[in-house]
Each structure stands twice: as structure tokens, then as C-alpha cells.
mmCIF file of C-alpha atoms in Angstrom:
data_model
loop_
_atom_site.group_PDB
_atom_site.id
_atom_site.type_symbol
_atom_site.label_atom_id
_atom_site.label_comp_id
_atom_site.label_asym_id
_atom_site.label_seq_id
_atom_site.Cartn_x
_atom_site.Cartn_y
_atom_site.Cartn_z
ATOM 1 C CA MET A 1 1.263 -18.747 20.408
ATOM 2 C CA GLU A 2 0.699 -16.506 17.353
ATOM 3 C CA PRO A 3 2.571 -17.561 14.242
ATOM 4 C CA LYS A 4 5.376 -15.221 13.175
ATOM 5 C CA ALA A 5 4.677 -12.827 10.335
ATOM 6 C CA GLN A 6 6.699 -13.895 7.255
ATOM 7 C CA ILE A 7 8.612 -11.143 5.489
ATOM 8 C CA LEU A 8 10.118 -11.491 2.012
ATOM 9 C CA VAL A 9 13.320 -9.480 1.548
ATOM 10 C CA VAL A 10 14.809 -9.084 -1.913
ATOM 11 C CA ASP A 11 18.089 -7.150 -2.340
ATOM 12 C CA ASP A 12 21.260 -8.107 -4.256
ATOM 13 C CA GLU A 13 23.440 -6.053 -1.920
ATOM 14 C CA THR A 14 24.351 -8.716 0.676
ATOM 15 C CA ALA A 15 25.164 -6.208 3.358
ATOM 16 C CA ILE A 16 21.741 -4.488 2.999
ATOM 17 C CA ALA A 17 19.841 -7.768 2.805
ATOM 18 C CA ASP A 18 21.637 -9.020 5.891
ATOM 19 C CA LEU A 19 20.995 -5.821 7.826
ATOM 20 C CA VAL A 20 17.264 -5.908 7.046
ATOM 21 C CA GLU A 21 17.128 -9.567 8.019
ATOM 22 C CA VAL A 22 18.707 -8.993 11.339
ATOM 23 C CA CYS A 23 16.440 -6.024 12.145
ATOM 24 C CA LEU A 24 13.327 -8.014 11.346
ATOM 25 C CA LYS A 25 14.432 -11.199 13.084
ATOM 26 C CA ASN A 26 15.133 -9.156 16.236
ATOM 27 C CA GLU A 27 11.465 -8.151 16.167
ATOM 28 C CA GLY A 28 10.375 -11.790 15.947
ATOM 29 C CA TYR A 29 9.585 -11.946 12.211
ATOM 30 C CA GLU A 30 10.467 -14.886 10.001
ATOM 31 C CA VAL A 31 12.522 -13.704 7.023
ATOM 32 C CA HIS A 32 12.738 -15.150 3.510
ATOM 33 C CA LYS A 33 15.848 -13.516 2.083
ATOM 34 C CA PHE A 34 16.770 -13.552 -1.680
ATOM 35 C CA TYR A 35 19.229 -11.796 -3.969
ATOM 36 C CA THR A 36 17.298 -12.193 -7.295
ATOM 37 C CA ALA A 37 13.747 -11.485 -8.380
ATOM 38 C CA GLN A 38 13.244 -14.940 -9.820
ATOM 39 C CA ALA A 39 14.225 -16.632 -6.568
ATOM 40 C CA ALA A 40 11.752 -14.376 -4.743
ATOM 41 C CA LEU A 41 8.914 -15.250 -7.198
ATOM 42 C CA ASP A 42 9.602 -18.886 -6.741
ATOM 43 C CA ASP A 43 9.364 -18.553 -3.021
ATOM 44 C CA VAL A 44 6.101 -16.508 -3.244
ATOM 45 C CA ALA A 45 4.640 -19.311 -5.328
ATOM 46 C CA ARG A 46 5.437 -21.737 -2.431
ATOM 47 C CA HIS A 47 4.793 -19.570 0.566
ATOM 48 C CA THR A 48 2.736 -16.368 0.513
ATOM 49 C CA PRO A 49 4.460 -13.829 2.737
ATOM 50 C CA ASP A 50 2.730 -11.284 4.933
ATOM 51 C CA LEU A 51 4.795 -8.456 3.534
ATOM 52 C CA ALA A 52 7.596 -7.902 1.007
ATOM 53 C CA ILE A 53 10.550 -5.503 0.937
ATOM 54 C CA LEU A 54 11.875 -5.156 -2.605
ATOM 55 C CA ASP A 55 14.953 -3.402 -3.849
ATOM 56 C CA VAL A 56 14.526 -1.438 -7.059
ATOM 57 C CA MET A 57 17.850 -2.524 -8.610
ATOM 58 C CA LEU A 58 18.053 -6.257 -9.031
ATOM 59 C CA PRO A 59 20.335 -8.276 -11.443
ATOM 60 C CA ASP A 60 17.641 -10.155 -13.276
ATOM 61 C CA MET A 61 14.536 -7.967 -13.083
ATOM 62 C CA ASP A 62 13.991 -4.450 -11.756
ATOM 63 C CA GLY A 63 12.034 -4.105 -8.630
ATOM 64 C CA PHE A 64 9.160 -2.272 -10.325
ATOM 65 C CA THR A 65 8.564 -5.220 -12.642
ATOM 66 C CA LEU A 66 8.802 -7.639 -9.698
ATOM 67 C CA CYS A 67 6.324 -5.610 -7.730
ATOM 68 C CA ARG A 68 3.816 -5.594 -10.658
ATOM 69 C CA THR A 69 4.277 -9.319 -11.157
ATOM 70 C CA ILE A 70 3.540 -10.048 -7.508
ATOM 71 C CA ARG A 71 0.441 -7.716 -7.559
ATOM 72 C CA GLU A 72 -1.074 -9.799 -10.353
ATOM 73 C CA ALA A 73 -1.898 -12.424 -7.794
ATOM 74 C CA HIS A 74 -1.267 -11.087 -4.318
ATOM 75 C CA LEU A 75 -2.361 -8.110 -2.174
ATOM 76 C CA PHE A 76 0.064 -8.329 0.776
ATOM 77 C CA PRO A 77 1.867 -5.035 1.487
ATOM 78 C CA ILE A 78 5.010 -4.183 -0.491
ATOM 79 C CA ILE A 79 7.656 -1.721 0.583
ATOM 80 C CA MET A 80 10.170 -0.598 -2.058
ATOM 81 C CA LEU A 81 13.883 0.275 -1.293
ATOM 82 C CA THR A 82 15.668 2.701 -3.618
ATOM 83 C CA ALA A 83 18.941 4.605 -3.614
ATOM 84 C CA ARG A 84 18.288 6.500 -6.844
ATOM 85 C CA VAL A 85 16.580 9.931 -6.803
ATOM 86 C CA GLU A 86 15.215 9.360 -10.318
ATOM 87 C CA ASP A 87 13.214 6.340 -9.053
ATOM 88 C CA MET A 88 11.113 8.485 -6.808
ATOM 89 C CA ASP A 89 8.799 9.751 -9.590
ATOM 90 C CA LYS A 90 8.027 6.164 -10.540
ATOM 91 C CA ILE A 91 7.454 5.107 -6.938
ATOM 92 C CA MET A 92 5.365 8.115 -6.024
ATOM 93 C CA GLY A 93 3.248 7.464 -9.096
ATOM 94 C CA LEU A 94 2.498 4.148 -7.451
ATOM 95 C CA THR A 95 1.286 2.638 -10.687
ATOM 96 C CA LEU A 96 3.314 -0.441 -9.761
ATOM 97 C CA GLY A 97 1.205 -1.357 -6.671
ATOM 98 C CA ALA A 98 3.648 -0.586 -3.887
ATOM 99 C CA ASP A 99 2.307 0.505 -0.460
ATOM 100 C CA ASP A 100 5.315 2.433 0.781
ATOM 101 C CA TYR A 101 8.881 3.232 -0.079
ATOM 102 C CA ILE A 102 12.156 3.877 1.799
ATOM 103 C CA THR A 103 15.275 5.497 0.476
ATOM 104 C CA LYS A 104 18.788 4.232 1.088
ATOM 105 C CA PRO A 105 20.585 4.779 3.335
ATOM 106 C CA PHE A 106 17.822 4.095 5.835
ATOM 107 C CA ASN A 107 17.389 4.104 9.546
ATOM 108 C CA PRO A 108 16.785 0.410 10.671
ATOM 109 C CA LEU A 109 14.299 1.692 13.295
ATOM 110 C CA GLU A 110 12.295 3.497 10.647
ATOM 111 C CA LEU A 111 12.235 0.359 8.474
ATOM 112 C CA VAL A 112 10.902 -1.723 11.296
ATOM 113 C CA ALA A 113 8.299 0.965 12.158
ATOM 114 C CA ARG A 114 7.140 1.026 8.554
ATOM 115 C CA VAL A 115 6.881 -2.778 8.441
ATOM 116 C CA LYS A 116 4.782 -2.820 11.665
ATOM 117 C CA THR A 117 2.447 -0.167 10.313
ATOM 118 C CA GLN A 118 1.866 -1.992 7.063
ATOM 119 C CA LEU A 119 1.278 -5.313 8.896
ATOM 120 C CA ARG A 120 -1.188 -3.823 11.334
ATOM 121 C CA ARG A 121 -3.259 -2.388 8.445
ATOM 122 C CA TYR A 122 -3.088 -5.633 6.446
ATOM 123 C CA ILE A 123 -4.194 -7.723 9.429
ATOM 124 C CA ARG A 124 -7.126 -5.355 10.182
ATOM 125 C CA TYR A 125 -8.093 -5.421 6.554
ATOM 126 C CA ASN A 126 -8.153 -9.253 6.342
ATOM 127 C CA HIS A 127 -9.627 -10.065 9.664
ATOM 128 C CA GLY A 128 -12.099 -7.195 10.208
ATOM 129 C CA GLU A 129 -12.476 -5.071 13.343
ATOM 130 C CA ALA A 130 -14.678 -5.561 16.347
ATOM 131 C CA ALA A 131 -17.833 -3.434 17.013
ATOM 132 C CA PRO A 132 -18.058 -1.946 13.471
ATOM 133 C CA LYS A 133 -20.175 1.080 12.905
ATOM 134 C CA THR A 134 -23.117 1.172 10.479
ATOM 135 C CA PRO A 135 -23.563 1.428 7.649
ATOM 136 C CA GLN A 136 -21.347 -1.362 6.390
ATOM 137 C CA GLU A 137 -21.919 -0.641 2.658
ATOM 138 C CA TYR A 138 -22.172 2.416 0.402
ATOM 139 C CA ASP A 139 -23.716 2.503 -3.112
ATOM 140 C CA LEU A 140 -22.887 5.697 -4.911
ATOM 141 C CA ARG A 141 -24.050 5.867 -8.511
ATOM 142 C CA GLY A 142 -22.615 2.450 -9.483
ATOM 143 C CA LEU A 143 -19.780 2.452 -7.006
ATOM 144 C CA THR A 144 -20.391 -0.084 -4.287
ATOM 145 C CA ILE A 145 -18.067 -0.653 -1.404
ATOM 146 C CA SER A 146 -18.711 -3.107 1.466
ATOM 147 C CA LYS A 147 -16.795 -3.274 4.692
ATOM 148 C CA THR A 148 -18.381 -6.582 5.597
ATOM 149 C CA ASN A 149 -16.589 -8.482 2.830
ATOM 150 C CA HIS A 150 -13.981 -5.832 1.894
ATOM 151 C CA LYS A 151 -15.134 -5.755 -1.694
ATOM 152 C CA CYS A 152 -15.574 -2.788 -4.046
ATOM 153 C CA THR A 153 -17.362 -2.899 -7.436
ATOM 154 C CA LEU A 154 -17.717 -0.245 -10.094
ATOM 155 C CA TYR A 155 -20.678 -0.803 -12.422
ATOM 156 C CA GLY A 156 -20.642 -4.498 -11.402
ATOM 157 C CA GLU A 157 -16.924 -5.021 -11.955
ATOM 158 C CA GLU A 158 -14.892 -5.863 -8.881
ATOM 159 C CA LEU A 159 -11.868 -3.562 -8.282
ATOM 160 C CA ALA A 160 -8.648 -5.156 -7.042
ATOM 161 C CA LEU A 161 -7.892 -2.618 -4.311
ATOM 162 C CA THR A 162 -5.028 -2.910 -1.890
ATOM 163 C CA PRO A 163 -5.844 -2.473 1.816
ATOM 164 C CA LEU A 164 -4.717 1.141 1.652
ATOM 165 C CA GLU A 165 -6.769 1.954 -1.380
ATOM 166 C CA PHE A 166 -9.837 0.327 0.164
ATOM 167 C CA SER A 167 -9.338 2.330 3.413
ATOM 168 C CA ILE A 168 -8.996 5.587 1.530
ATOM 169 C CA LEU A 169 -12.119 5.059 -0.532
ATOM 170 C CA TRP A 170 -14.074 3.963 2.524
ATOM 171 C CA TYR A 171 -13.051 6.999 4.527
ATOM 172 C CA LEU A 172 -14.105 9.320 1.604
ATOM 173 C CA CYS A 173 -17.452 7.444 1.318
ATOM 174 C CA GLU A 174 -17.971 7.787 5.073
ATOM 175 C CA HIS A 175 -17.460 11.558 4.695
ATOM 176 C CA ARG A 176 -19.176 11.893 1.337
ATOM 177 C CA GLY A 177 -20.296 15.469 0.629
ATOM 178 C CA GLN A 178 -17.409 16.806 2.806
ATOM 179 C CA VAL A 179 -13.960 17.836 1.708
ATOM 180 C CA VAL A 180 -11.339 15.701 3.450
ATOM 181 C CA SER A 181 -7.878 17.290 3.744
ATOM 182 C CA SER A 182 -4.769 15.282 2.885
ATOM 183 C CA GLU A 183 -3.636 15.658 6.414
ATOM 184 C CA GLU A 184 -6.915 14.187 7.873
ATOM 185 C CA LEU A 185 -6.922 11.411 5.228
ATOM 186 C CA PHE A 186 -3.325 10.448 5.969
ATOM 187 C CA GLU A 187 -3.681 10.373 9.782
ATOM 188 C CA ALA A 188 -6.938 8.465 9.528
ATOM 189 C CA VAL A 189 -5.768 5.824 7.070
ATOM 190 C CA TRP A 190 -2.050 5.593 7.824
ATOM 191 C CA GLY A 191 -2.366 6.320 11.544
ATOM 192 C CA GLU A 192 0.762 8.425 11.537
ATOM 193 C CA LYS A 193 1.528 12.147 11.794
ATOM 194 C CA TYR A 194 1.223 14.003 8.552
ATOM 195 C CA MET A 195 4.284 15.876 7.244
ATOM 196 C CA ASP A 196 3.858 18.977 5.010
ATOM 197 C CA SER A 197 6.089 17.450 2.305
ATOM 198 C CA ASN A 198 4.216 14.147 2.250
ATOM 199 C CA ASN A 199 2.892 13.297 -1.264
ATOM 200 C CA THR A 200 1.792 9.787 -0.288
ATOM 201 C CA VAL A 201 -1.958 10.634 -0.309
ATOM 202 C CA MET A 202 -1.840 12.183 -3.735
ATOM 203 C CA SER A 203 -0.034 9.215 -5.153
ATOM 204 C CA HIS A 204 -2.498 6.703 -3.742
ATOM 205 C CA ILE A 205 -5.436 8.806 -4.909
ATOM 206 C CA ALA A 206 -3.933 8.756 -8.452
ATOM 207 C CA ARG A 207 -3.559 4.967 -8.326
ATOM 208 C CA LEU A 208 -7.066 4.648 -7.009
ATOM 209 C CA ARG A 209 -8.475 6.750 -9.821
ATOM 210 C CA GLU A 210 -6.483 4.691 -12.321
ATOM 211 C CA LYS A 211 -8.075 1.395 -11.121
ATOM 212 C CA MET A 212 -11.473 3.157 -11.339
ATOM 213 C CA HIS A 213 -10.739 4.241 -14.846
ATOM 214 C CA GLU A 214 -11.211 7.863 -13.773
ATOM 215 C CA PRO A 215 -9.804 10.646 -15.932
ATOM 216 C CA SER A 216 -7.425 12.685 -13.744
ATOM 217 C CA ARG A 217 -8.694 16.017 -14.983
ATOM 218 C CA ARG A 218 -12.446 15.396 -14.653
ATOM 219 C CA PRO A 219 -12.986 12.393 -12.318
ATOM 220 C CA LYS A 220 -16.601 11.398 -11.665
ATOM 221 C CA PHE A 221 -16.095 10.008 -8.152
ATOM 222 C CA VAL A 222 -12.911 11.000 -6.249
ATOM 223 C CA LYS A 223 -12.657 14.743 -6.863
ATOM 224 C CA THR A 224 -9.814 17.122 -5.941
ATOM 225 C CA VAL A 225 -10.701 20.401 -4.229
ATOM 226 C CA TRP A 226 -7.541 22.329 -5.020
ATOM 227 C CA GLY A 227 -5.752 23.595 -1.982
ATOM 228 C CA VAL A 228 -8.102 21.866 0.374
ATOM 229 C CA GLY A 229 -8.389 18.060 -0.151
ATOM 230 C CA TYR A 230 -10.589 15.386 -1.690
ATOM 231 C CA THR A 231 -14.262 14.598 -1.791
ATOM 232 C CA ILE A 232 -16.836 12.136 -3.025
ATOM 233 C CA GLU A 233 -20.111 13.897 -3.712
#
């Protein structure tokens, strides 16, 4: 019998935390529920979860800081919950290391679907996939990415990429010299239908460039073809 995935839930609104807990337990997940950031950090130090759902507004530490603190040592998926419109720019900037976000009020079915999507991707990333295609590594002018050990280095320095960031970069390397549209990239990496108003790809590209120390206006590797998509030449 497979072990249950462990989900960390942090929200100081008891009703919301309880609702999320019930939804996830009904799907067979083990839930670690907390109402403060510090309690959550203490738990992460004892038991590394498979995924975390973090509220932005917490009494002792804002969710952005909590997310960045977790990211210093862990790469498991993080979904942010927010009820404030002004938080969206920060989240979509994704400088904090989140993999996804959900606005309140939310549909419990959508929340569960997002959790399942992130867990599937994280499991694939950590355990590999059967019958992989060749090549398993690309070396592009100092940028090396390997699907065998899921490592990426830039000029010899290893980049701490999340599973999503790795998948985006790998897909672009697979299609180097071609322009990949946001729609194609989203559907290939996220495995979901692309919506016209979806800025998720742009936000993850921005965070990827930041980790690669790429200037946004004149990047050396991941380049934007305005109105079309992205390319690695």
C-alpha cells in the first residue's frame, strides 16, 4: 500500500483551514494543519511534507516570508492562498518560490485538482519517468541541464530549480532554435488547458531568469519573441 501524501496547511482562519483539511482528507491525504507560520516551520523541520498550502495573511509572519523561508531548504510544491487583490502582483512575480496560487473564496474541487497536479509533477520529477528519450543532457554555452539526475548548472554553479522551472527549461532546450508559444509551454509543462488570461508562464520565466542572473531586457539564454513565445537559441 502506497504511503499517503502529506500536505501542510497553514491558515489562521479556522473555518478555511478546516475546509481545506476535510477536502484533502476525503482524497486520502494526510494533513498537517497549523494556524501560525512558526508552528508550520517547526513541523517542516520534523516532517518534510509532499506539498504545502500557505495563506498569505498569518498572525506571526506573512505567507510570502514563510514561503521564502521554506524554499531555502526544500523544493516540494507550494500553493499560496490569498484574498487580497493587491497580493496578486507579488504572487505572479513568483520571486518567493511558490508553484501556484488560489484566490479566496475558492472552489474546493479546484483546490483538490491543483494539489493533484502539483503532486503528480513533483513525483515525476523526483522519481523519473520510464522509457526516457535521448538525449538526456544539453550543454548550451555554459548552461548544462541533465534529465538523468535532474540537475542544472550555469557556468559550473548548480541552480536550485523547482520541478516546474526545470521542466520549463528542459522543454525549451528540447526545442532549442524554435519559438515555443506560451500556450504550448503551459500545456506541455502543466498538463492543463491554457487560458488566454493566464500569466503563469510569464511569471515562471521571470523567476527562472532571475535564478540564472539573466537581465530581463537582454537575456542571453531564455529569450522572448514578443507576441509569439520563448526560445533558447
